[in-house]
Tab-separated table of C-alpha atoms in Angstrom:
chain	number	residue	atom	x	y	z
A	10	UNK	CA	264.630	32.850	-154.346
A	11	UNK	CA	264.172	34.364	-150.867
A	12	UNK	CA	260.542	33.723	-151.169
A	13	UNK	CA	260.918	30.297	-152.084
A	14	UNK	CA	262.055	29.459	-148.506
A	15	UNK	CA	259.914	27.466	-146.518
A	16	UNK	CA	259.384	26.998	-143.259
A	17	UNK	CA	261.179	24.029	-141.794
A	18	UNK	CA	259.516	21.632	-138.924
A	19	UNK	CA	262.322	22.661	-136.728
A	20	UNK	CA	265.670	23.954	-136.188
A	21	UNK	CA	267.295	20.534	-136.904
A	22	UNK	CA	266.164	20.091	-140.260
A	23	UNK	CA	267.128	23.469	-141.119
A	24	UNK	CA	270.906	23.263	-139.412
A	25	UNK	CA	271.310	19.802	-141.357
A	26	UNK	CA	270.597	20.631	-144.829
A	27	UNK	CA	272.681	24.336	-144.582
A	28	UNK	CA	275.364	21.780	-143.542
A	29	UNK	CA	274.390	19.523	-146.840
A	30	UNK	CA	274.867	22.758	-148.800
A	31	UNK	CA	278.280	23.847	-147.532
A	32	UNK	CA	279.438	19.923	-147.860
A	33	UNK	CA	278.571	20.482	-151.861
A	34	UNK	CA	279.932	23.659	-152.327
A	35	UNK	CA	282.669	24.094	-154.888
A	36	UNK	CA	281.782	21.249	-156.884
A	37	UNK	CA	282.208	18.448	-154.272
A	38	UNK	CA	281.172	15.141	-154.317
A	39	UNK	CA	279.105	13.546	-151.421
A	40	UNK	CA	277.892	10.232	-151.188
A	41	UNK	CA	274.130	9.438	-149.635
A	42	UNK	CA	275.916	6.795	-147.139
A	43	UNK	CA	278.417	9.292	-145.423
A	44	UNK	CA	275.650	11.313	-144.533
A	45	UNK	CA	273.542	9.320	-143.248
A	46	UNK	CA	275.974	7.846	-140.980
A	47	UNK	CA	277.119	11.754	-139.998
A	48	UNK	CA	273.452	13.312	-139.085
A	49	UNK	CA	272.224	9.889	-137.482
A	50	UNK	CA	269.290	9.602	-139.864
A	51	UNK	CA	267.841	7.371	-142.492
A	52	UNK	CA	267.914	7.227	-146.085
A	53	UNK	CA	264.913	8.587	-146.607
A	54	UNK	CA	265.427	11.461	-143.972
A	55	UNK	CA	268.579	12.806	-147.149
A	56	UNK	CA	265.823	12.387	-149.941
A	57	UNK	CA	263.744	14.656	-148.424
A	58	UNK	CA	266.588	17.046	-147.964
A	59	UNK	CA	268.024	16.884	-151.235
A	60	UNK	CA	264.435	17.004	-152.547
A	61	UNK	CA	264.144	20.512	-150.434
A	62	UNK	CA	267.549	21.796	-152.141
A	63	UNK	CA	266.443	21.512	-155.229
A	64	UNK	CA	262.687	21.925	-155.480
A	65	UNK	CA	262.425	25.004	-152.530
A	66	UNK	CA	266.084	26.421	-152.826
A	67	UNK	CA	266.589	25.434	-157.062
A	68	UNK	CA	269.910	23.865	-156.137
A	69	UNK	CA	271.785	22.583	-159.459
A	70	UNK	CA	271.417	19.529	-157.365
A	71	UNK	CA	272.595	15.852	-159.552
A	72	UNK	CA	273.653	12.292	-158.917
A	73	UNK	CA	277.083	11.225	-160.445
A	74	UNK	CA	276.604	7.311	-161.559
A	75	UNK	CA	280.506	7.183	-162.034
A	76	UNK	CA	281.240	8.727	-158.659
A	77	UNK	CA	277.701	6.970	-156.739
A	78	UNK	CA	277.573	10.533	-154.892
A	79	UNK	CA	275.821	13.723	-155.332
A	80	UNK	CA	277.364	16.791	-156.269
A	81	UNK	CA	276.491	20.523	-157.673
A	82	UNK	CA	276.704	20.897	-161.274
A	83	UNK	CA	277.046	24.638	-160.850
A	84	UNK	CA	279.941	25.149	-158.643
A	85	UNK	CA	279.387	28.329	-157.362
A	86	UNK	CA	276.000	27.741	-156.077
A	87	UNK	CA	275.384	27.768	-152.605
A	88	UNK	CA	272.661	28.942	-150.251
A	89	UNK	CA	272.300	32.331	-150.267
A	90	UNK	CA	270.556	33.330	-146.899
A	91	UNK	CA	268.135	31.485	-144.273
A	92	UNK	CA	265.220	32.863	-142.374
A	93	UNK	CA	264.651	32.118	-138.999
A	94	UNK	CA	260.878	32.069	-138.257
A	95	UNK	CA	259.471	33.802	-135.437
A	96	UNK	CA	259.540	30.504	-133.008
A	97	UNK	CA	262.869	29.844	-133.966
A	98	UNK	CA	264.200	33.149	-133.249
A	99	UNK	CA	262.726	33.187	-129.662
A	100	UNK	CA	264.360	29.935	-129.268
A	101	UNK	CA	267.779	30.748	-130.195
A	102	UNK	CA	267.663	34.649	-128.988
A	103	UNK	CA	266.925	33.488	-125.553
A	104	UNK	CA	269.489	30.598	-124.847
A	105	UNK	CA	271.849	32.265	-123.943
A	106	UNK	CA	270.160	34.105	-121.186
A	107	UNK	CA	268.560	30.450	-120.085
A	108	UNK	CA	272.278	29.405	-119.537
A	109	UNK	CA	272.378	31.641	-116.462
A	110	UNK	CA	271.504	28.768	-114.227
A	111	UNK	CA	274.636	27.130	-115.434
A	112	UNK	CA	276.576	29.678	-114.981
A	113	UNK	CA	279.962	29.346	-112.948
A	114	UNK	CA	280.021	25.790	-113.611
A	115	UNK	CA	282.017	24.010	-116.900
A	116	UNK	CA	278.294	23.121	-118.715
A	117	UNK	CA	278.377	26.858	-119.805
A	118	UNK	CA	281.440	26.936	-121.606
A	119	UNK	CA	280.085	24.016	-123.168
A	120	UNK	CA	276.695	25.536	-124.058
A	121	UNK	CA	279.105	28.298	-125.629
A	122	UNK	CA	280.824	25.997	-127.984
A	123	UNK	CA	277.662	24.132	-128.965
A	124	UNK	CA	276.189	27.865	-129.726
A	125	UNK	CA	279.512	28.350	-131.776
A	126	UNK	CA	279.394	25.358	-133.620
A	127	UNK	CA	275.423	26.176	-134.654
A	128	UNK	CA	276.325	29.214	-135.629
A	129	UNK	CA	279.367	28.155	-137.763
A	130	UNK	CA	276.837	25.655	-139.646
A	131	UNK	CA	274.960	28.874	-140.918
A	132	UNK	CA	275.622	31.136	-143.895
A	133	UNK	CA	277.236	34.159	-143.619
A	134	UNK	CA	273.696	36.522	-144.658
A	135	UNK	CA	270.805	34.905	-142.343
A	136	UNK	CA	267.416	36.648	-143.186
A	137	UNK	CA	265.450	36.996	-139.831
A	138	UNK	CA	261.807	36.870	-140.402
A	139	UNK	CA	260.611	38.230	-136.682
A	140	UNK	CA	259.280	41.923	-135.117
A	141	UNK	CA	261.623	41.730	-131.956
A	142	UNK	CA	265.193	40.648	-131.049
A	143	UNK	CA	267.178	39.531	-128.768
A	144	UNK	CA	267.807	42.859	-127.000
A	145	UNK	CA	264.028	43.439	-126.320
A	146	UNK	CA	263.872	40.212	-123.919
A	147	UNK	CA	265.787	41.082	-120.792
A	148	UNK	CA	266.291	38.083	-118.039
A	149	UNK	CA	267.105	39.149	-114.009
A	150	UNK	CA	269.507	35.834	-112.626
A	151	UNK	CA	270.090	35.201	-109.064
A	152	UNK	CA	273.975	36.178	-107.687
A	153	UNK	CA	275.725	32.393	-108.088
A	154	UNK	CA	278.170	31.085	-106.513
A	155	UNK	CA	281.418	29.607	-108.842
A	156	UNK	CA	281.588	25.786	-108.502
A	157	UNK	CA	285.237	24.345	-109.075
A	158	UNK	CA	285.525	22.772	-112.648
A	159	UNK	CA	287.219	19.270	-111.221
A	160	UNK	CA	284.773	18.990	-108.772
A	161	UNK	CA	282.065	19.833	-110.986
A	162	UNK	CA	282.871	16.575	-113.514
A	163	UNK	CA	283.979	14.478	-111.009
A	164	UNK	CA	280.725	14.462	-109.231
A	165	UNK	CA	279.053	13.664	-112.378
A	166	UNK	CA	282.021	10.627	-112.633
A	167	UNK	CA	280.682	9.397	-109.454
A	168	UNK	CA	277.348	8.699	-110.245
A	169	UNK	CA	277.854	7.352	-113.306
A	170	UNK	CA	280.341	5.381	-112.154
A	171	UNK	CA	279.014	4.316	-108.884
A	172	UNK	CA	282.368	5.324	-107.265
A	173	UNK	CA	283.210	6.208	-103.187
A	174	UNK	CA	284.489	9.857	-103.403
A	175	UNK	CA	286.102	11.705	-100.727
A	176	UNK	CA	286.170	15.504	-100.327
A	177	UNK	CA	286.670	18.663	-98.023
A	178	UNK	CA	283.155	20.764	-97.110
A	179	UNK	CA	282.677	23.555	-95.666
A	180	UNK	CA	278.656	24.498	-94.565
A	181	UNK	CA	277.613	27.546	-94.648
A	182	UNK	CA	278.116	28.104	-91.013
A	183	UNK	CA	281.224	26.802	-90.478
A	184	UNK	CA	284.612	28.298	-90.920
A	185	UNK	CA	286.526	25.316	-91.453
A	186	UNK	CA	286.185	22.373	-93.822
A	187	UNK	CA	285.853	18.825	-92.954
A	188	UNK	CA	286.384	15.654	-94.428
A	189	UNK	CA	283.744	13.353	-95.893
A	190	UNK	CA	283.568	10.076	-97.391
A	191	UNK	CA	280.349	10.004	-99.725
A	192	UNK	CA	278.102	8.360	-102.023
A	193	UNK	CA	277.083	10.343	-104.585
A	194	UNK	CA	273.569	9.365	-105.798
A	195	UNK	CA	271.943	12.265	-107.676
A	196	UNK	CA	272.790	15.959	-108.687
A	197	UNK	CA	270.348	18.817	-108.156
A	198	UNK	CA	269.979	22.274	-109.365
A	199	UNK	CA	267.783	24.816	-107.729
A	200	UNK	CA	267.715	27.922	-108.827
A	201	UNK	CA	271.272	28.309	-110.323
A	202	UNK	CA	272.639	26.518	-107.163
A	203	UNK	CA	273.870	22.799	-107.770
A	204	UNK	CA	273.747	20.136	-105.301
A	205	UNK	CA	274.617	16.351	-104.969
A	206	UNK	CA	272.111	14.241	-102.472
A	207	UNK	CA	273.972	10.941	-101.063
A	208	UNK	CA	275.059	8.841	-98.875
A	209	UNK	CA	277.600	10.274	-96.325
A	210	UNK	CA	279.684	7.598	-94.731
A	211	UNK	CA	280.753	9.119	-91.106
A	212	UNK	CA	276.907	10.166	-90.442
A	213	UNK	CA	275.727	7.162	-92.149
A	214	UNK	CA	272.848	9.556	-93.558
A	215	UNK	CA	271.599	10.899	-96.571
A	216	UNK	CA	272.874	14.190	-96.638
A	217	UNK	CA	272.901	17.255	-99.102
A	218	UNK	CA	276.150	19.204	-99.576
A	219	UNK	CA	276.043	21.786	-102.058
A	220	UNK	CA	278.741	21.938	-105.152
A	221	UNK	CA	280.352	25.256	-104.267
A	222	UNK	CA	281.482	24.057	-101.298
A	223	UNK	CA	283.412	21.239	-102.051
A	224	UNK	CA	287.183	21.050	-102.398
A	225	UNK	CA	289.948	18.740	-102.936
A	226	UNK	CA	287.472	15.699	-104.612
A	227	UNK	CA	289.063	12.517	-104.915
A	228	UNK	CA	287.535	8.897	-105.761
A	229	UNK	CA	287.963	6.007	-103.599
A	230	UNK	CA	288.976	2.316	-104.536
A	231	UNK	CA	285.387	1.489	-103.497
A	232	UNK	CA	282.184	1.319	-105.218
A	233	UNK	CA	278.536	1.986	-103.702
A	234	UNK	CA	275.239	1.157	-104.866
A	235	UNK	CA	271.953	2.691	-104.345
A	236	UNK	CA	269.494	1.017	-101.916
A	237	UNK	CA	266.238	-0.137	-103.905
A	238	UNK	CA	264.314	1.936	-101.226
A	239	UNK	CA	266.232	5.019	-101.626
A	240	UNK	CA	263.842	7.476	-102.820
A	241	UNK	CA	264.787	10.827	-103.646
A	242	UNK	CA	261.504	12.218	-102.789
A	243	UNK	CA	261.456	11.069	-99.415
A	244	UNK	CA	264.325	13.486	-98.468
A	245	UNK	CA	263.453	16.835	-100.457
A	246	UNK	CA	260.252	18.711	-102.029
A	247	UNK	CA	260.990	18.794	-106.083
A	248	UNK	CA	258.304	21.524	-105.572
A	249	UNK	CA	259.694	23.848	-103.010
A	250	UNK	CA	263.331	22.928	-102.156
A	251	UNK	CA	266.587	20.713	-101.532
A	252	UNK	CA	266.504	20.749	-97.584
A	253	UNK	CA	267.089	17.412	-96.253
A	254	UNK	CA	264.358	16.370	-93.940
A	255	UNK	CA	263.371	12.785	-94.433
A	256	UNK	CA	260.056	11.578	-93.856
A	257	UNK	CA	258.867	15.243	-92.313
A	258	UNK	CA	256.006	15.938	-94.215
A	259	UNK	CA	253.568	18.592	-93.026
A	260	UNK	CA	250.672	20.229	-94.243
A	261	UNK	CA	250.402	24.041	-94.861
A	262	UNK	CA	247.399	26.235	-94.906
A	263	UNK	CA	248.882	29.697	-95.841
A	264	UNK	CA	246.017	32.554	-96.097
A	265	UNK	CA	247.344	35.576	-98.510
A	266	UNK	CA	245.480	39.356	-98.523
A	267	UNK	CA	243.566	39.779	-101.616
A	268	UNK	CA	246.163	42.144	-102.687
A	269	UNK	CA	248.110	39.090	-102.920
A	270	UNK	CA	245.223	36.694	-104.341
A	271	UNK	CA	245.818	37.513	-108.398
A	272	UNK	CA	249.577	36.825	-107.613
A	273	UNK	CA	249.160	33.824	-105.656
A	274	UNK	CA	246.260	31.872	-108.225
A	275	UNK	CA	248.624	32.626	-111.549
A	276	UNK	CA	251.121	30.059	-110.237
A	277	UNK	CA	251.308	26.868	-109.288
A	278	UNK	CA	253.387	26.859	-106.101
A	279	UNK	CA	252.815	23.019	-105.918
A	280	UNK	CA	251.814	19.968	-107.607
A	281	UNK	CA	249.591	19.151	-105.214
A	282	UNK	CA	248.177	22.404	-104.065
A	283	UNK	CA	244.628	23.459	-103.163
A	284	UNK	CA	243.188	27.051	-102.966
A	285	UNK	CA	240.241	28.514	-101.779
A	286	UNK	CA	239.221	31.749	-102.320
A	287	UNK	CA	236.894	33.860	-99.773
A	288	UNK	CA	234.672	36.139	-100.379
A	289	UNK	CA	236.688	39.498	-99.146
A	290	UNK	CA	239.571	38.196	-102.063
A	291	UNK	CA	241.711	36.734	-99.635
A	292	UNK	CA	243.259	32.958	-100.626
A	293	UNK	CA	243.958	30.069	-98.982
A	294	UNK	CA	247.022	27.884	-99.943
A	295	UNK	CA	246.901	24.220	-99.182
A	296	UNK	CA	249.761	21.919	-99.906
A	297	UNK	CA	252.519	19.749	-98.109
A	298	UNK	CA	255.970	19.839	-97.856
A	299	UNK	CA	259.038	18.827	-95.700
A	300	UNK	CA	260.568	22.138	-96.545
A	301	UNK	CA	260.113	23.932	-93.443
A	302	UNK	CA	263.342	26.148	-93.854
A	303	UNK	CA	262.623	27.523	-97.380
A	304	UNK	CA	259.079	28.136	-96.500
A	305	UNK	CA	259.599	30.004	-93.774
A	306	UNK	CA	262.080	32.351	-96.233
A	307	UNK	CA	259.187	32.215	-99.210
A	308	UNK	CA	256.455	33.522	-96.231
A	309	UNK	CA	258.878	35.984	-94.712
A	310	UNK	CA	259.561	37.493	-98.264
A	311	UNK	CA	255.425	38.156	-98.327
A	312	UNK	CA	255.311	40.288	-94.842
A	313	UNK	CA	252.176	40.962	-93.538
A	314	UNK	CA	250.335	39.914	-96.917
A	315	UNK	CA	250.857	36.372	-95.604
A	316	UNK	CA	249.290	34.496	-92.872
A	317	UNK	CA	250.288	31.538	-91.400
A	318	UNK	CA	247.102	29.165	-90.220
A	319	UNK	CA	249.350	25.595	-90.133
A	320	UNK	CA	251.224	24.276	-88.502
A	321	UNK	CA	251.438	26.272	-85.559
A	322	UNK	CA	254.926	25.717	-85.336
A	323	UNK	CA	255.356	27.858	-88.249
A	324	UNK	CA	253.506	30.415	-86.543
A	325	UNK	CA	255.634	30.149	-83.436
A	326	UNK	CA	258.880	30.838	-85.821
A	327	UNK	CA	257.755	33.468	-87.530
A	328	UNK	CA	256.205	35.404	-84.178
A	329	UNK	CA	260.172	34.763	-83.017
A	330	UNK	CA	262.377	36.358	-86.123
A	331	UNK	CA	259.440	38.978	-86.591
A	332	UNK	CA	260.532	39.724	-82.070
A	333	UNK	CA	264.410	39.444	-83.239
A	334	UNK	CA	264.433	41.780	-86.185
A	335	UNK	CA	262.155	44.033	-84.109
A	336	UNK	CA	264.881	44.347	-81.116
A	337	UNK	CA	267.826	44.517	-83.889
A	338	UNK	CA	266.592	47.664	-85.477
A	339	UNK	CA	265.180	49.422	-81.911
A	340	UNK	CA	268.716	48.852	-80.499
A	341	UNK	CA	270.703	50.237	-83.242
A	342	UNK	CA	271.760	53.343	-82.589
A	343	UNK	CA	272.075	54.154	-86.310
């Protein structure tokens, strides 16, 4: 029988009619209409799987007129194994690992269950038809910070609901946390690190406060609504960061050593970059942004393989923390 199995279209398909199987085991009874309204698909969508079970997987497969439902006529038949294909073990073997940017929040004890609950759908023996597995793809996650499981929903709540929310924050520079009244607009996620972008009532300014740092979230008897001209692009770079600097787009020319070039021209760094390449190897990255802060962290991280040609206030900051860290390590006495 083994080689009778098919490959399915997708995961979907195959999760749905293991499920049709373990619904008929034992001499069951189940009628077209319930499953169509259970899997969300058409009538024609359970012909083809019933068609599947008993053409590809010769399941004693047969329509009770009495009963109007469909039922094995053997009733210890039942799906004996399932292979994954190549494709759909990548898939599956490297979810887990791809949850990493939820982690610390409540989405990845949801992700959990919904793993659980795909798993449960399966037969006991699953035939995997690959040449690697999950241990030979290895994934290196950024340290994340643990975001509070209240505040974590209630955000979400907010925007959804177009509700006032107040809550305690604490920057990263402060020691202390403050109050703030706030209109949650949209949530973002860079890197692992989650973020809400709003409205903040006492500054009456779009501001960015990151989740982690919120406490003690409560929703006001107010609602809010979003301005028509409220763009979220406007206030951060999609492409390079969440930093908060309306309407301060700049352009960049960055110039990398062409034992940076290969590294540099296998990305894209930007959606609306340019390169040009000399002829010593050396590259030239064009682009804009109103990210100064995280692109002055992204150069710093290059050394001396970067070069900064615009704007020469980038220049200026990087000639300053390359003077600080300079004096920090000649006066330690270490």
């Amino acid at each position: 029988m083994d080689n009778k199995i098919k490959r399915r279209n997708n995961i979907r398909e195959t999760i749905r009619f293991v499920q049709i199987d373990k619904k008929l085991r034992g001499g069951k009874f189940v009628k077209m209409k319930d499953l169509i309204l259970e899997f969300g698909v058409n009538q024609r969508t359970i012909e083809r799987d019933f068609a599947y079970l008993r053409d590809e997987m010769d399941a004693p497969l047969e329509y009770d007129r009495t009963r109007k439902a469909y039922h094995y006529t053997d009733p210890t038949f039942s799906i004996p194994n399932v292979v994954l294909t190549e494709g759909e073990l990548f898939t599956v073997s490297i979810l887990t690992h791809l949850m990493e940017q939820y982690k610390n929040t409540p989405l990845e004890r949801s992700f959990k269950n919904i793993m659980q609950k795909v798993a449960s759908f399966l037969p006991e023996n699953v035939v995997v038809n690959s040449a690697f597995l999950n241990s030979d793809i290895c994934f290196i996650s950024d340290p994340l910070p643990k975001i509070d499981e209240h505040c974590f929903n209630a955000i979400f709540t907010a925007i959804r609901s177009r509700t006032v929310i107040s809550f305690d924050y604490k920057s990263s520079k402060r020691k202390t946390y403050n109050e703030k009244i706030f209109d949650a607009y949209n949530v973002l996620c860079q890197k692992g690190n989650w973020y809400t972008i709003g409205l903040d009532h006492g500054t009456n300014e779009i501001r960015v406060y990151a989740l982690a740092r919120i406490k003690n979230i409560a929703f006001k008897p107010e609602l809010f609504t979003i301005p028509n001209d409220f763009n979220i692009e406007n206030h951060i770079d999609m492409n390079f960061g969440i930093w908060n600097n309306p309407k301060q787009i700049e352009e960049y020319e960055i110039l990398f050593s062409p034992q940076t070039s290969n590294y540099i021209l296998e990305r894209e760094w930007h959606k609306e970059q340019q390169t040009e390449i000399y002829d010593d190897g050396s590259v030239l990255l064009k682009f804009k942004s109103n990210q100064k802060q995280m692109i002055l962290s992204w150069i710093m991280g290059f050394g001396n393989e970067a070069t900064v040609i615009n704007p020469p206030e980038l220049r200026e900051k990087i000639k300053a923390e390359c003077g600080a860290m300079i004096r920090k390590y000649k006066s330690d006495k270490n």
